[in-house]
Short mmCIF file of N, CA, C and O in Angstrom, two decimals:
data_model
loop_
_atom_site.label_atom_id
_atom_site.label_comp_id
_atom_site.label_asym_id
_atom_site.label_seq_id
_atom_site.Cartn_x
_atom_site.Cartn_y
_atom_site.Cartn_z
N ALA Q 1 -0.96 40.85 4.99
CA ALA Q 1 -1.09 40.92 6.43
C ALA Q 1 0.21 40.47 7.08
O ALA Q 1 0.88 39.55 6.60
N LEU Q 2 0.52 41.10 8.17
CA LEU Q 2 1.73 40.76 8.91
C LEU Q 2 1.67 39.32 9.43
O LEU Q 2 2.61 38.56 9.31
N PHE Q 3 0.53 38.96 10.01
CA PHE Q 3 0.31 37.60 10.50
C PHE Q 3 -0.92 37.05 9.80
O PHE Q 3 -2.02 37.57 9.99
N PRO Q 4 -0.78 36.00 9.01
CA PRO Q 4 -1.95 35.42 8.33
C PRO Q 4 -3.01 34.97 9.34
O PRO Q 4 -2.68 34.55 10.45
N GLN Q 5 -4.26 35.09 8.92
CA GLN Q 5 -5.37 34.74 9.81
C GLN Q 5 -5.20 33.30 10.32
O GLN Q 5 -4.88 32.40 9.56
N GLY Q 6 -5.41 33.14 11.60
CA GLY Q 6 -5.32 31.83 12.23
C GLY Q 6 -3.94 31.43 12.72
O GLY Q 6 -3.78 30.37 13.32
N THR Q 7 -2.92 32.25 12.45
CA THR Q 7 -1.57 31.87 12.88
C THR Q 7 -1.27 32.26 14.31
O THR Q 7 -0.37 31.70 14.93
N LEU Q 8 -1.97 33.23 14.84
CA LEU Q 8 -1.77 33.62 16.24
C LEU Q 8 -2.97 33.17 17.05
O LEU Q 8 -4.00 33.81 17.08
N THR Q 9 -2.82 32.04 17.68
CA THR Q 9 -3.91 31.53 18.51
C THR Q 9 -3.50 31.63 19.96
O THR Q 9 -2.33 31.47 20.31
N LEU Q 10 -4.46 31.90 20.80
CA LEU Q 10 -4.22 32.05 22.23
C LEU Q 10 -4.56 30.73 22.92
O LEU Q 10 -5.69 30.27 22.85
N GLN Q 11 -3.56 30.11 23.53
CA GLN Q 11 -3.81 28.89 24.28
C GLN Q 11 -4.22 29.28 25.69
O GLN Q 11 -3.69 30.23 26.26
N ARG Q 12 -5.15 28.54 26.24
CA ARG Q 12 -5.64 28.81 27.59
C ARG Q 12 -5.51 27.57 28.44
O ARG Q 12 -5.57 26.46 27.94
N THR Q 13 -5.35 27.79 29.72
CA THR Q 13 -5.25 26.71 30.70
C THR Q 13 -6.24 27.00 31.81
O THR Q 13 -6.35 28.13 32.27
N LEU Q 14 -6.96 25.96 32.24
CA LEU Q 14 -7.88 26.10 33.36
C LEU Q 14 -7.17 25.67 34.63
O LEU Q 14 -6.59 24.58 34.69
N CYS Q 15 -7.19 26.52 35.62
CA CYS Q 15 -6.60 26.23 36.93
C CYS Q 15 -7.73 26.24 37.95
O CYS Q 15 -8.49 27.20 38.02
N ILE Q 16 -7.85 25.16 38.71
CA ILE Q 16 -8.86 25.10 39.77
C ILE Q 16 -8.14 25.05 41.10
O ILE Q 16 -7.33 24.16 41.35
N ILE Q 17 -8.44 26.02 41.93
CA ILE Q 17 -7.91 26.03 43.29
C ILE Q 17 -9.03 25.48 44.18
O ILE Q 17 -10.08 26.09 44.31
N LYS Q 18 -8.77 24.31 44.74
CA LYS Q 18 -9.80 23.61 45.50
C LYS Q 18 -9.98 24.24 46.88
O LYS Q 18 -9.13 24.99 47.36
N PRO Q 19 -11.11 23.92 47.53
CA PRO Q 19 -11.47 24.57 48.80
C PRO Q 19 -10.38 24.56 49.86
O PRO Q 19 -10.17 25.57 50.53
N HIS Q 20 -9.65 23.47 50.00
CA HIS Q 20 -8.64 23.39 51.06
C HIS Q 20 -7.47 24.35 50.84
O HIS Q 20 -6.73 24.63 51.77
N ALA Q 21 -7.32 24.86 49.61
CA ALA Q 21 -6.20 25.76 49.31
C ALA Q 21 -6.62 27.21 49.17
O ALA Q 21 -5.77 28.07 48.90
N MET Q 22 -7.89 27.51 49.37
CA MET Q 22 -8.37 28.88 49.15
C MET Q 22 -7.72 29.89 50.09
O MET Q 22 -7.55 31.05 49.73
N ASP Q 23 -7.29 29.45 51.27
CA ASP Q 23 -6.64 30.38 52.19
C ASP Q 23 -5.24 30.78 51.70
O ASP Q 23 -4.66 31.74 52.20
N LYS Q 24 -4.73 30.07 50.69
CA LYS Q 24 -3.43 30.39 50.11
C LYS Q 24 -3.58 30.99 48.70
O LYS Q 24 -2.64 31.03 47.92
N MET Q 25 -4.78 31.47 48.40
CA MET Q 25 -5.11 31.97 47.07
C MET Q 25 -4.13 33.04 46.58
O MET Q 25 -3.66 32.99 45.45
N LEU Q 26 -3.80 33.99 47.41
CA LEU Q 26 -2.89 35.07 47.01
C LEU Q 26 -1.51 34.52 46.66
O LEU Q 26 -0.93 34.88 45.63
N ASP Q 27 -1.00 33.62 47.48
CA ASP Q 27 0.32 33.01 47.21
C ASP Q 27 0.29 32.21 45.91
O ASP Q 27 1.23 32.28 45.12
N ILE Q 28 -0.77 31.46 45.71
CA ILE Q 28 -0.89 30.65 44.48
C ILE Q 28 -0.94 31.55 43.26
O ILE Q 28 -0.26 31.31 42.26
N ARG Q 29 -1.73 32.61 43.35
CA ARG Q 29 -1.86 33.53 42.21
C ARG Q 29 -0.51 34.20 41.90
O ARG Q 29 -0.15 34.36 40.74
N MET Q 30 0.23 34.58 42.94
CA MET Q 30 1.54 35.19 42.73
C MET Q 30 2.50 34.21 42.05
O MET Q 30 3.25 34.60 41.15
N GLU Q 31 2.45 32.93 42.44
CA GLU Q 31 3.29 31.91 41.80
C GLU Q 31 2.91 31.72 40.33
O GLU Q 31 3.77 31.56 39.47
N ILE Q 32 1.62 31.72 40.06
CA ILE Q 32 1.13 31.59 38.68
C ILE Q 32 1.68 32.73 37.83
O ILE Q 32 2.19 32.52 36.73
N GLU Q 33 1.59 33.95 38.33
CA GLU Q 33 2.06 35.11 37.59
C GLU Q 33 3.58 35.13 37.47
O GLU Q 33 4.13 35.48 36.44
N ARG Q 34 4.27 34.68 38.52
CA ARG Q 34 5.73 34.59 38.49
C ARG Q 34 6.19 33.57 37.44
O ARG Q 34 7.26 33.70 36.85
N ALA Q 35 5.36 32.56 37.20
CA ALA Q 35 5.69 31.54 36.20
C ALA Q 35 5.42 32.03 34.78
O ALA Q 35 5.66 31.30 33.82
N GLY Q 36 4.92 33.25 34.65
CA GLY Q 36 4.73 33.83 33.32
C GLY Q 36 3.31 33.75 32.78
O GLY Q 36 3.08 34.15 31.64
N PHE Q 37 2.39 33.25 33.58
CA PHE Q 37 0.99 33.18 33.13
C PHE Q 37 0.27 34.48 33.45
O PHE Q 37 0.63 35.20 34.38
N THR Q 38 -0.78 34.74 32.69
CA THR Q 38 -1.68 35.86 32.94
C THR Q 38 -3.04 35.28 33.29
O THR Q 38 -3.50 34.34 32.62
N VAL Q 39 -3.67 35.79 34.32
CA VAL Q 39 -5.03 35.36 34.68
C VAL Q 39 -6.01 36.18 33.84
O VAL Q 39 -6.11 37.39 34.01
N LEU Q 40 -6.69 35.52 32.91
CA LEU Q 40 -7.65 36.19 32.04
C LEU Q 40 -8.99 36.39 32.74
O LEU Q 40 -9.67 37.40 32.53
N LYS Q 41 -9.38 35.40 33.53
CA LYS Q 41 -10.67 35.47 34.21
C LYS Q 41 -10.60 34.65 35.49
O LYS Q 41 -9.91 33.63 35.55
N GLU Q 42 -11.33 35.11 36.48
CA GLU Q 42 -11.38 34.41 37.77
C GLU Q 42 -12.83 34.36 38.24
O GLU Q 42 -13.55 35.35 38.14
N LYS Q 43 -13.23 33.19 38.71
CA LYS Q 43 -14.59 33.03 39.23
C LYS Q 43 -14.53 32.14 40.46
O LYS Q 43 -13.83 31.13 40.47
N HIS Q 44 -15.26 32.51 41.47
CA HIS Q 44 -15.36 31.68 42.67
C HIS Q 44 -16.73 31.01 42.65
O HIS Q 44 -17.73 31.66 42.41
N THR Q 45 -16.73 29.70 42.92
CA THR Q 45 -17.97 28.95 42.86
C THR Q 45 -17.87 27.72 43.76
O THR Q 45 -16.78 27.33 44.16
N VAL Q 46 -19.00 27.14 44.05
CA VAL Q 46 -19.06 25.86 44.74
C VAL Q 46 -19.49 24.83 43.70
O VAL Q 46 -20.56 24.96 43.10
N LEU Q 47 -18.64 23.84 43.46
CA LEU Q 47 -18.95 22.82 42.46
C LEU Q 47 -20.00 21.85 43.00
O LEU Q 47 -19.94 21.46 44.16
N SER Q 48 -20.93 21.47 42.14
CA SER Q 48 -21.87 20.42 42.51
C SER Q 48 -21.16 19.07 42.36
O SER Q 48 -20.13 18.96 41.65
N GLU Q 49 -21.71 18.05 42.98
CA GLU Q 49 -21.10 16.72 42.86
C GLU Q 49 -21.14 16.26 41.39
O GLU Q 49 -20.17 15.68 40.90
N GLU Q 50 -22.22 16.57 40.71
CA GLU Q 50 -22.34 16.19 39.29
C GLU Q 50 -21.28 16.88 38.44
O GLU Q 50 -20.62 16.26 37.61
N ARG Q 51 -21.09 18.18 38.66
CA ARG Q 51 -20.11 18.94 37.87
C ARG Q 51 -18.68 18.45 38.15
O ARG Q 51 -17.87 18.28 37.25
N ALA Q 52 -18.38 18.22 39.43
CA ALA Q 52 -17.04 17.71 39.79
C ALA Q 52 -16.81 16.33 39.19
O ALA Q 52 -15.73 16.04 38.68
N SER Q 53 -17.82 15.48 39.23
CA SER Q 53 -17.70 14.13 38.66
C SER Q 53 -17.46 14.20 37.15
O SER Q 53 -16.66 13.43 36.61
N ASP Q 54 -18.16 15.11 36.48
CA ASP Q 54 -17.95 15.30 35.05
C ASP Q 54 -16.52 15.77 34.77
O ASP Q 54 -15.87 15.27 33.85
N PHE Q 55 -16.06 16.73 35.56
CA PHE Q 55 -14.73 17.29 35.34
C PHE Q 55 -13.64 16.25 35.54
O PHE Q 55 -12.68 16.17 34.79
N TYR Q 56 -13.78 15.43 36.58
CA TYR Q 56 -12.76 14.43 36.91
C TYR Q 56 -13.08 13.04 36.36
O TYR Q 56 -12.57 12.04 36.85
N CYS Q 57 -13.92 12.96 35.32
CA CYS Q 57 -14.38 11.67 34.79
C CYS Q 57 -13.22 10.76 34.37
O CYS Q 57 -13.35 9.53 34.43
N ASP Q 58 -12.09 11.32 33.97
CA ASP Q 58 -10.95 10.49 33.58
C ASP Q 58 -10.40 9.68 34.74
O ASP Q 58 -9.66 8.71 34.54
N HIS Q 59 -10.73 10.05 35.96
CA HIS Q 59 -10.23 9.38 37.16
C HIS Q 59 -11.26 8.42 37.76
O HIS Q 59 -11.02 7.86 38.83
N LYS Q 60 -12.40 8.24 37.10
CA LYS Q 60 -13.53 7.49 37.66
C LYS Q 60 -13.15 6.08 38.12
O LYS Q 60 -13.67 5.59 39.13
N ALA Q 61 -12.28 5.41 37.43
CA ALA Q 61 -11.91 4.03 37.78
C ALA Q 61 -10.89 3.96 38.91
O ALA Q 61 -10.59 2.87 39.40
N GLN Q 62 -10.37 5.09 39.33
CA GLN Q 62 -9.33 5.10 40.36
C GLN Q 62 -9.94 4.97 41.76
O GLN Q 62 -11.04 5.46 42.02
N PRO Q 63 -9.21 4.34 42.67
CA PRO Q 63 -9.74 4.16 44.03
C PRO Q 63 -9.92 5.49 44.79
O PRO Q 63 -10.70 5.55 45.73
N TYR Q 64 -9.24 6.54 44.37
CA TYR Q 64 -9.33 7.83 45.05
C TYR Q 64 -10.43 8.74 44.48
O TYR Q 64 -10.61 9.86 44.95
N PHE Q 65 -11.18 8.26 43.51
CA PHE Q 65 -12.16 9.11 42.82
C PHE Q 65 -13.16 9.76 43.79
O PHE Q 65 -13.38 10.96 43.75
N LYS Q 66 -13.76 8.95 44.65
CA LYS Q 66 -14.78 9.49 45.57
C LYS Q 66 -14.18 10.56 46.49
O LYS Q 66 -14.78 11.60 46.72
N ALA Q 67 -12.97 10.32 47.00
CA ALA Q 67 -12.30 11.31 47.87
C ALA Q 67 -12.00 12.58 47.09
O ALA Q 67 -12.12 13.70 47.62
N LEU Q 68 -11.60 12.43 45.83
CA LEU Q 68 -11.31 13.59 44.98
C LEU Q 68 -12.56 14.46 44.81
O LEU Q 68 -12.50 15.68 44.94
N ILE Q 69 -13.68 13.83 44.57
CA ILE Q 69 -14.94 14.55 44.39
C ILE Q 69 -15.34 15.24 45.70
O ILE Q 69 -15.73 16.40 45.71
N GLN Q 70 -15.24 14.52 46.80
CA GLN Q 70 -15.61 15.10 48.10
C GLN Q 70 -14.75 16.32 48.43
O GLN Q 70 -15.23 17.31 48.96
N GLU Q 71 -13.48 16.25 48.09
CA GLU Q 71 -12.58 17.38 48.32
C GLU Q 71 -12.99 18.57 47.45
O GLU Q 71 -13.01 19.71 47.90
N ALA Q 72 -13.34 18.29 46.19
CA ALA Q 72 -13.67 19.36 45.25
C ALA Q 72 -14.98 20.07 45.60
O ALA Q 72 -15.14 21.26 45.30
N ILE Q 73 -15.90 19.38 46.25
CA ILE Q 73 -17.21 19.98 46.56
C ILE Q 73 -17.32 20.45 48.01
O ILE Q 73 -18.39 20.89 48.43
N ALA Q 74 -16.21 20.42 48.75
CA ALA Q 74 -16.23 20.74 50.17
C ALA Q 74 -16.45 22.21 50.49
O ALA Q 74 -16.71 22.56 51.63
N GLY Q 75 -16.35 23.08 49.50
CA GLY Q 75 -16.52 24.52 49.73
C GLY Q 75 -16.25 25.29 48.46
O GLY Q 75 -16.27 24.74 47.36
N THR Q 76 -15.97 26.55 48.61
CA THR Q 76 -15.73 27.42 47.46
C THR Q 76 -14.39 27.11 46.79
O THR Q 76 -13.39 26.93 47.46
N CYS Q 77 -14.43 27.04 45.46
CA CYS Q 77 -13.24 26.86 44.62
C CYS Q 77 -13.02 28.15 43.83
O CYS Q 77 -13.95 28.92 43.61
N ALA Q 78 -11.80 28.35 43.37
CA ALA Q 78 -11.51 29.43 42.44
C ALA Q 78 -11.19 28.80 41.08
O ALA Q 78 -10.40 27.87 41.01
N LEU Q 79 -11.85 29.28 40.05
CA LEU Q 79 -11.59 28.85 38.69
C LEU Q 79 -10.85 29.96 37.99
O LEU Q 79 -11.34 31.10 37.93
N LEU Q 80 -9.66 29.68 37.49
CA LEU Q 80 -8.85 30.69 36.82
C LEU Q 80 -8.58 30.25 35.39
O LEU Q 80 -8.19 29.11 35.15
N VAL Q 81 -8.81 31.16 34.46
CA VAL Q 81 -8.43 30.92 33.06
C VAL Q 81 -7.11 31.64 32.85
O VAL Q 81 -7.01 32.84 33.04
N LEU Q 82 -6.09 30.85 32.46
CA LEU Q 82 -4.74 31.38 32.30
C LEU Q 82 -4.33 31.37 30.83
O LEU Q 82 -4.79 30.56 30.05
N CYS Q 83 -3.44 32.27 30.51
CA CYS Q 83 -2.80 32.22 29.18
C CYS Q 83 -1.35 32.60 29.37
O CYS Q 83 -0.94 33.09 30.40
#
């Protein structure tokens, strides 16, 4: 085989565009693509407080945690899977 099995793995990055930046979605996406990334999948959703808290759990001890969660659940977010 030209490439042995398991040698070509696709790394992915999750990009979350929070509600306050959704009006700049097109500009953000253009910058992502200009940086050499490809958007594999895009989904728009409203995060629940529980889901946002789980996602940002590494920041739980920080004084800004509650504000971070409130910002994330304030409206529709875009979830982008990049490679």
